């Protein structure tokens, strides 16, 4: 009896699909090239020049994923937004330390690689990278049947940025009582809280992906897939001008868990809860989930995607700069004596 022939393809991995996806994304990647890039896509590693204008350069690296927002993308059949989400999330994470982005690496894994879907995801990444003058210098495509369920796709990314040592944030020794905290609005859920949001929207409320999300005037898909905003263009000038004493990216954990990461142990952040109106998408989820406000504050950004700490005398100039940059900032609170926590009033 002839022995059965087993190939990589028959075991569930088709290298031809991977090759097609690579051909589709090559021009997208090439469009993000910056002066520092010293290699083309396809090598075993990306090359980037180590010559920097900063006098005392420090490299800042971070990595993240998009989480179960990928499930919403699959339900809606919209994939480019999650690519932009990933890049912008990572940019914000290094921005709060005063860094500008240099290059980005991505990892895309799926039960089955679909070249058109990969192309859409990378197009979103490339667009976000190009806007931030950040090079997409490489990545990995992995087809893993048996690890991922049918139809599932996951993305992750790693970013490297640079900051001059004297501009490194937070400047905890310069922070003091009376410092003002300015908030910048989020564009939605960003990339956190989606397991809860999906359960409430689809299971509790019984909505479909194309239904209108009550109170928002948009569909569930549009509301939940709103791109995670990048704050680089509006906030990096505050790093260079040394007006920003600290910044916090409000991701999972909300204000409650993220702001203490930048506070000295002798100060508290007092949040003025009357200073802004929580956007409708969050109100809907909180109401339908019958969710205690304390839980909501640790699950979502609730409309505040980034906060900036400045000296009180710099508040007016900072607000004027942010408004001229197209932002809609508001004063969300201040620092008082304490123990490094967040107080809601």
XYZ file of N, CA, C and O in Angstrom, residues 163-343:
724
model
N 14.256 59.488 22.782
C 14.056 60.707 23.548
C 15.412 61.176 24.056
O 16.273 60.367 24.402
N 15.608 62.489 24.051
C 16.804 63.057 24.656
C 16.649 62.946 26.172
O 15.571 63.215 26.706
N 17.693 62.537 26.852
C 17.606 62.278 28.289
C 17.022 63.459 29.060
O 16.238 63.275 29.997
N 17.342 64.679 28.672
C 16.849 65.842 29.404
C 15.358 66.105 29.159
O 14.734 66.868 29.884
N 14.788 65.443 28.143
C 13.365 65.609 27.847
C 12.530 64.413 28.300
O 11.328 64.357 28.058
N 13.163 63.466 28.975
C 12.475 62.255 29.415
C 11.358 62.595 30.396
O 11.529 63.395 31.314
N 10.200 62.003 30.199
C 9.042 62.159 31.083
C 8.748 60.836 31.787
O 9.063 59.775 31.269
N 8.121 60.902 32.997
C 7.653 62.095 33.706
C 8.771 62.769 34.484
O 9.732 62.122 34.891
N 8.610 64.064 34.719
C 9.560 64.831 35.516
C 9.010 64.898 36.943
O 8.486 65.936 37.384
N 9.119 63.794 37.641
C 8.470 63.677 38.952
C 9.017 64.669 39.969
O 8.270 65.154 40.830
N 10.297 64.988 39.886
C 10.856 65.926 40.862
C 10.372 67.347 40.637
O 10.448 68.187 41.537
N 9.876 67.642 39.441
C 9.384 68.988 39.131
C 7.891 69.126 39.379
O 7.354 70.234 39.332
N 7.205 68.026 39.645
C 5.765 68.065 39.877
C 5.471 68.484 41.310
O 6.210 68.120 42.239
N 4.373 69.235 41.490
C 4.064 69.748 42.827
C 2.569 70.007 42.973
O 1.814 69.979 41.991
N 2.156 70.272 44.195
C 0.762 70.609 44.449
C 0.371 71.832 43.626
O 1.140 72.772 43.495
N -0.828 71.790 43.074
C -1.311 72.901 42.273
C -1.080 72.744 40.792
O -1.639 73.522 39.998
N -0.253 71.757 40.384
C -0.104 71.492 38.958
C -1.461 71.157 38.357
O -2.290 70.488 38.991
N -1.687 71.611 37.136
C -2.965 71.408 36.459
C -2.876 70.165 35.569
O -1.844 69.916 34.932
N -3.959 69.412 35.513
C -4.033 68.234 34.643
C -5.039 68.522 33.531
O -6.209 68.826 33.793
N -4.557 68.458 32.301
C -5.376 68.724 31.117
C -5.674 67.397 30.424
O -4.774 66.561 30.251
N -6.915 67.205 30.027
C -7.319 65.979 29.331
C -7.563 66.264 27.855
O -7.987 67.355 27.476
N -7.283 65.259 27.036
C -7.604 65.295 25.617
C -8.618 64.195 25.333
O -8.494 63.076 25.840
N -9.631 64.480 24.516
C -10.687 63.492 24.294
C -10.209 62.269 23.527
O -9.344 62.362 22.657
N -10.777 61.141 23.888
C -10.553 59.917 23.118
C -11.468 59.929 21.907
O -12.397 60.739 21.820
N -11.223 59.024 20.975
C -12.090 58.889 19.804
C -13.108 57.767 19.989
O -13.841 57.428 19.073
N -13.131 57.188 21.188
C -14.033 56.084 21.472
C -13.407 55.172 22.502
O -12.669 55.619 23.388
N -13.650 53.877 22.371
C -13.091 52.918 23.319
C -11.582 52.739 23.147
O -10.929 52.173 24.004
N -11.051 53.197 22.030
C -9.644 52.967 21.662
C -9.401 51.466 21.551
O -10.018 50.824 20.714
N -8.570 50.858 22.363
C -8.352 49.408 22.200
C -8.518 48.661 23.520
O -7.871 47.637 23.752
N -9.388 49.159 24.380
C -9.568 48.520 25.687
C -11.042 48.370 26.035
O -11.860 49.206 25.678
N -11.348 47.291 26.742
C -12.701 47.062 27.224
C -13.611 46.356 26.248
O -14.842 46.347 26.435
N -13.048 45.729 25.224
C -13.898 45.177 24.165
C -14.590 43.867 24.538
O -15.661 43.565 24.003
N -14.029 43.100 25.439
C -14.731 41.885 25.865
C -16.033 42.260 26.559
O -17.086 41.661 26.328
N -15.961 43.299 27.393
C -17.156 43.794 28.069
C -18.111 44.460 27.082
O -19.321 44.209 27.097
N -17.580 45.302 26.208
C -18.422 46.014 25.244
C -19.159 45.044 24.326
O -20.350 45.231 24.026
N -18.478 44.007 23.872
C -19.116 43.033 22.979
C -20.229 42.284 23.701
O -21.308 42.049 23.150
N -19.958 41.903 24.937
C -20.966 41.170 25.701
C -22.223 42.011 25.895
O -23.344 41.526 25.726
N -22.034 43.284 26.222
C -23.169 44.167 26.456
C -23.927 44.434 25.158
O -25.161 44.315 25.107
N -23.208 44.791 24.101
C -23.874 45.159 22.845
C -24.574 43.978 22.185
O -25.726 44.092 21.748
N -23.883 42.847 22.121
C -24.407 41.723 21.343
C -25.228 40.726 22.173
O -26.207 40.182 21.687
N -24.818 40.501 23.428
C -25.527 39.512 24.254
C -26.627 40.151 25.097
O -27.770 39.693 25.097
N -26.271 41.216 25.822
C -27.247 41.839 26.719
C -28.267 42.668 25.932
O -29.479 42.510 26.095
N -27.789 43.551 25.049
C -28.693 44.436 24.298
C -29.245 43.775 23.041
O -30.228 44.263 22.473
N -28.616 42.693 22.604
C -29.103 41.975 21.426
C -28.953 42.728 20.122
O -29.707 42.504 19.168
N -27.976 43.618 20.034
C -27.771 44.393 18.814
C -26.986 43.607 17.785
O -26.185 42.720 18.128
N -27.180 43.952 16.524
C -26.371 43.410 15.448
C -25.269 44.393 15.102
O -25.349 45.582 15.441
N -24.268 43.946 14.394
C -23.120 44.785 14.090
C -23.501 46.009 13.252
O -22.883 47.070 13.353
N -24.568 45.896 12.454
C -24.994 47.012 11.612
C -26.087 47.861 12.217
O -26.491 48.873 11.626
N -26.577 47.477 13.407
C -27.639 48.245 14.063
C -27.098 49.564 14.611
O -25.903 49.708 14.875
N -27.989 50.505 14.806
C -27.574 51.772 15.419
C -27.328 51.557 16.906
O -28.117 50.904 17.602
N -26.214 52.096 17.384
C -25.925 52.045 18.815
C -26.649 53.222 19.466
O -26.327 54.376 19.178
N -27.657 52.962 20.287
C -28.491 54.032 20.843
C -27.679 55.174 21.447
O -26.727 54.958 22.199
N -28.066 56.392 21.081
C -27.441 57.581 21.628
C -26.257 58.095 20.847
O -25.805 59.222 21.057
N -25.727 57.274 19.920
C -24.509 57.674 19.206
C -24.778 58.209 17.807
O -23.930 58.913 17.248
N -25.907 57.839 17.213
C -26.197 58.246 15.845
C -25.386 57.509 14.813
O -25.388 57.864 13.630
N -24.678 56.453 15.234
C -23.879 55.639 14.312
C -24.156 54.162 14.575
O -24.780 53.797 15.575
N -23.668 53.325 13.680
C -23.842 51.885 13.852
C -22.915 51.349 14.939
O -21.946 52.008 15.338
N -23.239 50.166 15.398
C -22.377 49.492 16.373
C -20.969 49.352 15.809
O -19.974 49.616 16.497
N -20.869 48.959 14.547
C -19.560 48.780 13.912
C -18.763 50.080 13.918
O -17.579 50.099 14.290
N -19.399 51.169 13.512
C -18.703 52.456 13.450
C -18.269 52.919 14.839
O -17.140 53.394 15.026
N -19.144 52.774 15.810
C -18.831 53.225 17.168
C -17.701 52.408 17.790
O -16.786 52.956 18.407
N -17.754 51.086 17.609
C -16.759 50.229 18.253
C -15.439 50.167 17.492
O -14.402 49.848 18.080
N -15.470 50.457 16.190
C -14.235 50.394 15.404
C -13.591 51.765 15.188
O -12.649 51.889 14.410
N -14.085 52.801 15.886
C -13.440 54.116 15.794
C -11.953 53.964 16.112
O -11.573 53.300 17.076
N -11.109 54.569 15.287
C -9.664 54.362 15.392
C -9.099 54.962 16.682
O -9.434 56.080 17.061
N -8.261 54.187 17.325
C -7.517 54.653 18.499
C -6.670 55.850 18.076
O -5.804 55.755 17.225
N -6.915 56.971 18.699
C -6.309 58.235 18.291
C -4.832 58.329 18.674
O -4.427 57.896 19.750
N -4.036 58.916 17.788
C -2.651 59.263 18.099
C -2.602 60.723 18.541
O -3.198 61.595 17.903
N -1.862 60.982 19.615
C -1.728 62.340 20.143
C -0.351 62.941 19.841
O 0.000 63.993 20.383
N 0.398 62.298 18.973
C 1.775 62.706 18.718
C 1.890 64.141 18.222
O 2.676 64.932 18.749
N 1.133 64.500 17.206
C 1.309 65.810 16.578
C 0.967 66.957 17.520
O 1.578 68.028 17.461
N -0.002 66.749 18.399
C -0.402 67.828 19.299
C 0.431 67.877 20.576
O 0.631 68.960 21.146
N 0.947 66.731 21.030
C 1.634 66.709 22.316
C 3.158 66.745 22.228
O 3.813 67.227 23.164
N 3.729 66.273 21.130
C 5.194 66.254 21.062
C 5.794 67.660 21.164
O 6.851 67.827 21.788
N 5.156 68.696 20.594
C 5.699 70.045 20.793
C 5.783 70.453 22.261
O 6.655 71.251 22.637
N 4.913 69.917 23.113
C 4.969 70.230 24.537
C 6.156 69.558 25.202
O 6.652 70.029 26.239
N 6.610 68.444 24.621
C 7.835 67.805 25.108
C 9.035 68.682 24.769
O 9.883 68.971 25.620
N 9.090 69.125 23.517
C 10.232 69.912 23.054
C 10.300 71.278 23.750
O 11.391 71.803 24.007
N 9.138 71.852 24.055
C 9.120 73.149 24.732
C 9.257 73.019 26.246
O 9.319 74.033 26.951
N 9.261 71.782 26.714
C 9.411 71.467 28.146
C 8.243 71.975 28.996
O 8.384 72.172 30.202
N 7.095 72.165 28.371
C 5.902 72.563 29.123
C 5.267 71.369 29.838
O 4.684 71.515 30.911
N 5.344 70.194 29.243
C 4.735 69.004 29.842
C 5.629 68.455 30.949
O 6.810 68.196 30.732
N 5.056 68.290 32.129
C 5.777 67.670 33.241
C 5.564 66.154 33.241
O 6.419 65.406 33.703
N 4.434 65.736 32.729
C 4.114 64.311 32.659
C 2.916 64.123 31.746
O 2.133 65.056 31.525
N 2.792 62.922 31.203
C 1.637 62.548 30.406
C 1.256 61.112 30.766
O 2.116 60.304 31.103
N -0.018 60.819 30.661
C -0.478 59.445 30.871
C -1.442 59.058 29.758
O -2.398 59.795 29.478
N -1.178 57.918 29.139
C -2.042 57.347 28.112
C -3.123 56.546 28.840
O -2.810 55.602 29.582
N -4.375 56.903 28.650
C -5.452 56.271 29.416
C -5.977 55.055 28.661
O -6.824 55.156 27.766
N -5.454 53.915 29.031
C -5.802 52.647 28.384
C -6.524 51.762 29.406
O -7.292 52.260 30.218
N -6.302 50.456 29.363
C -6.937 49.565 30.322
C -6.597 49.971 31.746
O -5.433 50.163 32.079
N -7.616 50.091 32.594
C -7.402 50.577 33.946
C -7.890 51.994 34.125
O -8.046 52.478 35.251
N -8.132 52.695 32.985
C -8.678 54.042 33.027
C -7.781 55.024 33.753
O -6.583 54.798 33.947
N -8.367 56.146 34.148
C -7.625 57.133 34.920
C -7.136 56.542 36.237
O -6.025 56.831 36.697
N -7.948 55.676 36.821
C -7.665 55.122 38.140
C -6.314 54.426 38.206
O -5.557 54.603 39.167
N -5.993 53.633 37.197
C -4.762 52.843 37.235
C -3.610 53.445 36.441
O -2.444 53.131 36.705
N -3.908 54.293 35.452
C -2.834 54.789 34.586
C -2.152 56.051 35.101
O -0.940 56.189 34.961
N -2.897 56.959 35.690
C -2.275 58.190 36.175
C -1.287 57.931 37.320
O -0.212 58.552 37.356
N -1.572 57.013 38.277
C -0.584 56.759 39.324
C 0.794 56.306 38.806
O 1.792 56.462 39.521
N 0.844 55.813 37.582
C 2.125 55.378 37.014
C 3.087 56.534 36.791
O 4.296 56.330 36.647
N 2.558 57.766 36.749
C 3.413 58.927 36.479
C 3.533 59.860 37.686
O 4.239 60.863 37.627
N 2.839 59.540 38.790
C 2.828 60.427 39.954
C 3.963 60.107 40.916
O 4.295 58.936 41.134
N 4.538 61.132 41.536
C 5.443 60.877 42.655
C 4.620 60.380 43.847
O 3.405 60.616 43.908
N 5.245 59.712 44.806
C 4.487 59.108 45.926
C 3.912 60.115 46.914
O 3.213 59.719 47.844
N 4.157 61.416 46.699
C 3.672 62.440 47.635
C 2.494 63.239 47.094
O 2.031 64.165 47.739
N 2.026 62.888 45.884
C 0.951 63.655 45.261
C -0.201 62.760 44.826
O 0.008 61.616 44.425
N -1.405 63.307 44.881
C -2.609 62.658 44.341
C -3.147 63.477 43.166
O -2.917 64.688 43.080
N -3.856 62.806 42.288
C -4.552 63.458 41.187
C -6.024 63.536 41.546
O -6.680 62.506 41.722
N -6.544 64.757 41.689
C -7.962 64.960 41.986
C -8.702 65.185 40.674
O -8.427 66.148 39.949
N -9.633 64.301 40.361
C -10.407 64.374 39.120
C -11.705 65.131 39.370
O -12.475 64.778 40.273
N -11.934 66.143 38.572
C -13.207 66.862 38.617
C -14.169 66.149 37.677
O -14.137 66.338 36.466
N -15.036 65.322 38.235
C -15.931 64.495 37.409
C -16.998 65.316 36.686
O -17.661 64.805 35.787
N -17.157 66.586 37.075
C -18.132 67.445 36.398
C -17.518 68.195 35.213
O -18.214 68.954 34.542
N -16.231 67.971 34.945
C -15.527 68.760 33.928
C -15.780 68.280 32.499
O -15.431 68.981 31.553
N -16.367 67.107 32.336
C -16.675 66.623 30.994
C -17.879 65.688 31.024
O -18.225 65.139 32.071
N -18.487 65.550 29.858
C -19.616 64.628 29.725
C -19.126 63.327 29.121
O -18.478 63.324 28.071
N -19.409 62.239 29.782
C -19.010 60.917 29.289
C -19.722 60.651 27.965
O -20.947 60.794 27.869
N -18.986 60.277 26.903
C -19.604 60.041 25.591
C -20.684 58.957 25.621
O -20.672 58.052 26.460
N -21.584 59.048 24.654
C -22.772 58.191 24.620
C -22.447 56.706 24.557
O -23.167 55.891 25.141
N -21.381 56.329 23.856
C -21.056 54.907 23.731
C -20.766 54.297 25.097
O -21.176 53.169 25.395
N -20.093 55.057 25.954
C -19.797 54.555 27.299
C -21.046 54.558 28.160
O -21.282 53.613 28.934
N -21.858 55.601 28.040
C -23.097 55.666 28.810
C -23.986 54.461 28.510
O -24.590 53.864 29.417
N -24.075 54.114 27.220
C -24.916 52.980 26.817
C -24.420 51.686 27.456
O -25.206 50.915 28.016
N -23.125 51.462 27.393
C -22.562 50.224 27.940
C -22.756 50.168 29.449
O -23.166 49.136 30.006
N -22.481 51.276 30.124
C -22.605 51.315 31.583
C -24.045 51.055 32.011
O -24.313 50.279 32.937
N -25.001 51.693 31.313
C -26.415 51.540 31.667
C -26.896 50.113 31.421
O -27.540 49.502 32.284
N -26.577 49.574 30.236
C -27.052 48.225 29.905
C -26.407 47.159 30.782
O -27.014 46.118 31.063
N -25.185 47.423 31.225
C -24.479 46.452 32.073
C -24.840 46.618 33.545
O -24.435 45.792 34.373
N -25.599 47.683 33.861
C -25.883 48.000 35.259
C -24.577 48.038 36.049
O -24.446 47.441 37.122
N -23.626 48.756 35.520
C -22.233 48.710 35.961
C -21.935 49.779 37.003
O -22.236 50.958 36.789
N -21.350 49.422 38.134
C -20.942 50.439 39.118
C -19.929 51.394 38.488
O -19.068 50.978 37.711
N -20.013 52.668 38.820
C -19.139 53.660 38.208
C -17.668 53.373 38.502
O -16.792 53.648 37.674
N -17.390 52.782 39.669
C -16.000 52.463 39.991
C -15.429 51.454 38.997
O -14.259 51.555 38.587
N -16.244 50.477 38.608
C -15.804 49.491 37.623
C -15.627 50.136 36.254
O -14.674 49.829 35.528
N -16.550 51.019 35.890
C -16.468 51.689 34.599
C -15.186 52.517 34.499
O -14.543 52.566 33.445
N -14.819 53.173 35.590
C -13.610 53.999 35.593
C -12.334 53.185 35.439
O -11.302 53.719 35.054
N -12.394 51.902 35.754
C -11.214 51.040 35.596
C -11.279 50.187 34.339
O -10.317 49.499 34.004
N -12.413 50.228 33.644
C -12.580 49.425 32.432
C -12.402 50.233 31.160
O -11.992 49.699 30.129
N -12.717 51.526 31.208
C -12.743 52.361 30.007
C -12.025 53.690 30.239
O -11.828 54.114 31.383
N -11.720 54.373 29.135
C -11.162 55.726 29.253
C -12.256 56.767 29.513
O -11.953 57.892 29.920
N -13.506 56.414 29.249
C -14.673 57.273 29.498
C -14.569 58.630 28.811
O -15.120 59.629 29.282
N -13.843 58.672 27.703
C -13.776 59.908 26.927
C -12.500 60.692 27.083
O -12.273 61.659 26.347
N -11.651 60.307 28.049
C -10.359 60.969 28.251
C -9.248 60.030 27.793
O -8.903 59.080 28.494
N -8.695 60.289 26.613
C -7.710 59.370 26.053
C -6.287 59.626 26.487
O -5.434 58.735 26.432
N -6.013 60.850 26.931
C -4.668 61.234 27.350
C -4.783 62.389 28.334
O -5.680 63.225 28.215
N -3.887 62.415 29.329
C -3.830 63.565 30.228
C -2.408 64.096 30.268
O -1.442 63.350 30.099
N -2.305 65.419 30.471
C -1.019 66.111 30.505
C -0.948 66.940 31.781
O -1.894 67.672 32.098
N 0.156 66.822 32.494
C 0.369 67.614 33.704
C 1.259 68.800 33.361
O 2.337 68.628 32.778
N 0.812 70.002 33.720
C 1.600 71.213 33.474
C 1.574 72.095 34.713
O 0.670 71.990 35.555
N 2.568 72.985 34.811
C 2.552 73.981 35.877
C 1.366 74.924 35.653
O 0.976 75.195 34.513
N 0.809 75.413 36.731
C -0.382 76.263 36.623
C -0.137 77.479 35.729
O -0.999 77.881 34.954
N 1.068 78.044 35.804
C 1.371 79.229 35.004
C 1.510 78.915 33.518
O 1.516 79.825 32.675
N 1.639 77.628 33.168
C 1.739 77.219 31.763
C 0.405 76.747 31.200
O 0.306 76.392 30.028
N -0.624 76.746 32.032
C -1.906 76.158 31.630
C -2.526 76.883 30.437
O -2.941 76.252 29.458
N -2.587 78.213 30.491
C -3.237 78.970 29.419
C -2.529 78.774 28.089
O -3.168 78.491 27.059
N -1.199 78.898 28.086
C -0.438 78.717 26.848
C -0.580 77.304 26.313
O -0.673 77.086 25.095
N -0.618 76.330 27.210
C -0.760 74.930 26.789
C -2.130 74.689 26.174
O -2.248 74.043 25.121
N -3.157 75.209 26.802
C -4.510 75.063 26.259
C -4.606 75.711 24.886
O -5.189 75.142 23.947
N -4.026 76.895 24.734
C -4.058 77.585 23.440
C -3.344 76.777 22.372
O -3.821 76.673 21.227
N -2.200 76.187 22.724
C -1.472 75.358 21.759
C -2.313 74.160 21.342
O -2.397 73.827 20.154
N -2.919 73.488 22.309
C -3.691 72.282 22.005
C -4.900 72.608 21.133
O -5.215 71.862 20.198
N -5.566 73.704 21.422
C -6.715 74.103 20.606
C -6.279 74.426 19.184
O -6.929 74.030 18.203
N -5.141 75.123 19.052
C -4.641 75.451 17.708
C -4.190 74.208 16.955
O -4.101 74.221 15.718
N -3.917 73.128 17.682
C -3.527 71.854 17.063
C -4.733 71.016 16.665
O -4.578 69.892 16.170
N -5.935 71.547 16.925
C -7.145 70.828 16.555
C -7.738 69.988 17.666
O -8.701 69.238 17.434
N -7.187 70.085 18.864
C -7.699 69.310 19.988
C -8.850 70.048 20.675
O -9.049 71.250 20.465
N -9.570 69.318 21.506
C -10.639 69.893 22.333
C -10.311 69.599 23.803
O -10.978 68.801 24.462
N -9.281 70.254 24.329
C -8.819 69.941 25.687
C -9.726 70.524 26.752
O -10.485 71.469 26.509
N -9.646 69.968 27.943
C -10.313 70.564 29.086
C -9.479 70.289 30.341
O -8.683 69.356 30.371
N -9.665 71.131 31.339
C -8.974 70.934 32.617
C -9.766 69.901 33.406
O -10.922 70.135 33.772
N -9.148 68.763 33.643
C -9.843 67.650 34.276
C -9.558 67.552 35.764
O -10.249 66.853 36.494
N -8.535 68.267 36.226
C -8.232 68.211 37.652
C -6.908 68.856 37.981
O -6.336 69.608 37.184
N -6.397 68.523 39.153
C -5.129 69.077 39.611
C -4.444 68.100 40.551
O -5.035 67.088 40.959
N -3.200 68.434 40.897
C -2.445 67.618 41.842
C -2.510 68.246 43.227
O -2.411 69.473 43.383
N -2.674 67.392 44.218
C -2.671 67.831 45.617
C -1.752 66.899 46.398
O -1.316 65.856 45.897
N -1.454 67.258 47.633
C -0.662 66.368 48.476
C -1.378 65.058 48.699
O -2.606 65.025 48.869
N -0.630 63.980 48.699
C -1.258 62.665 48.868
C -0.250 61.543 48.857
O 0.899 61.704 49.285
N -0.668 60.420 48.281
C 0.185 59.216 48.303
C 0.281 58.534 46.952
O 0.490 57.330 46.869
N 0.096 59.286 45.874
C 0.264 58.711 44.536
C -0.981 58.060 43.973
O -0.893 57.161 43.126
N -2.138 58.508 44.397
C -3.389 57.907 43.943
C -4.275 58.860 43.166
O -3.905 59.989 42.863
N -5.474 58.377 42.841
C -6.463 59.156 42.100
C -7.703 59.300 42.965
O -8.216 58.315 43.528
N -8.185 60.544 43.087
C -9.369 60.841 43.878
C -10.418 61.461 42.962
O -10.126 62.406 42.213
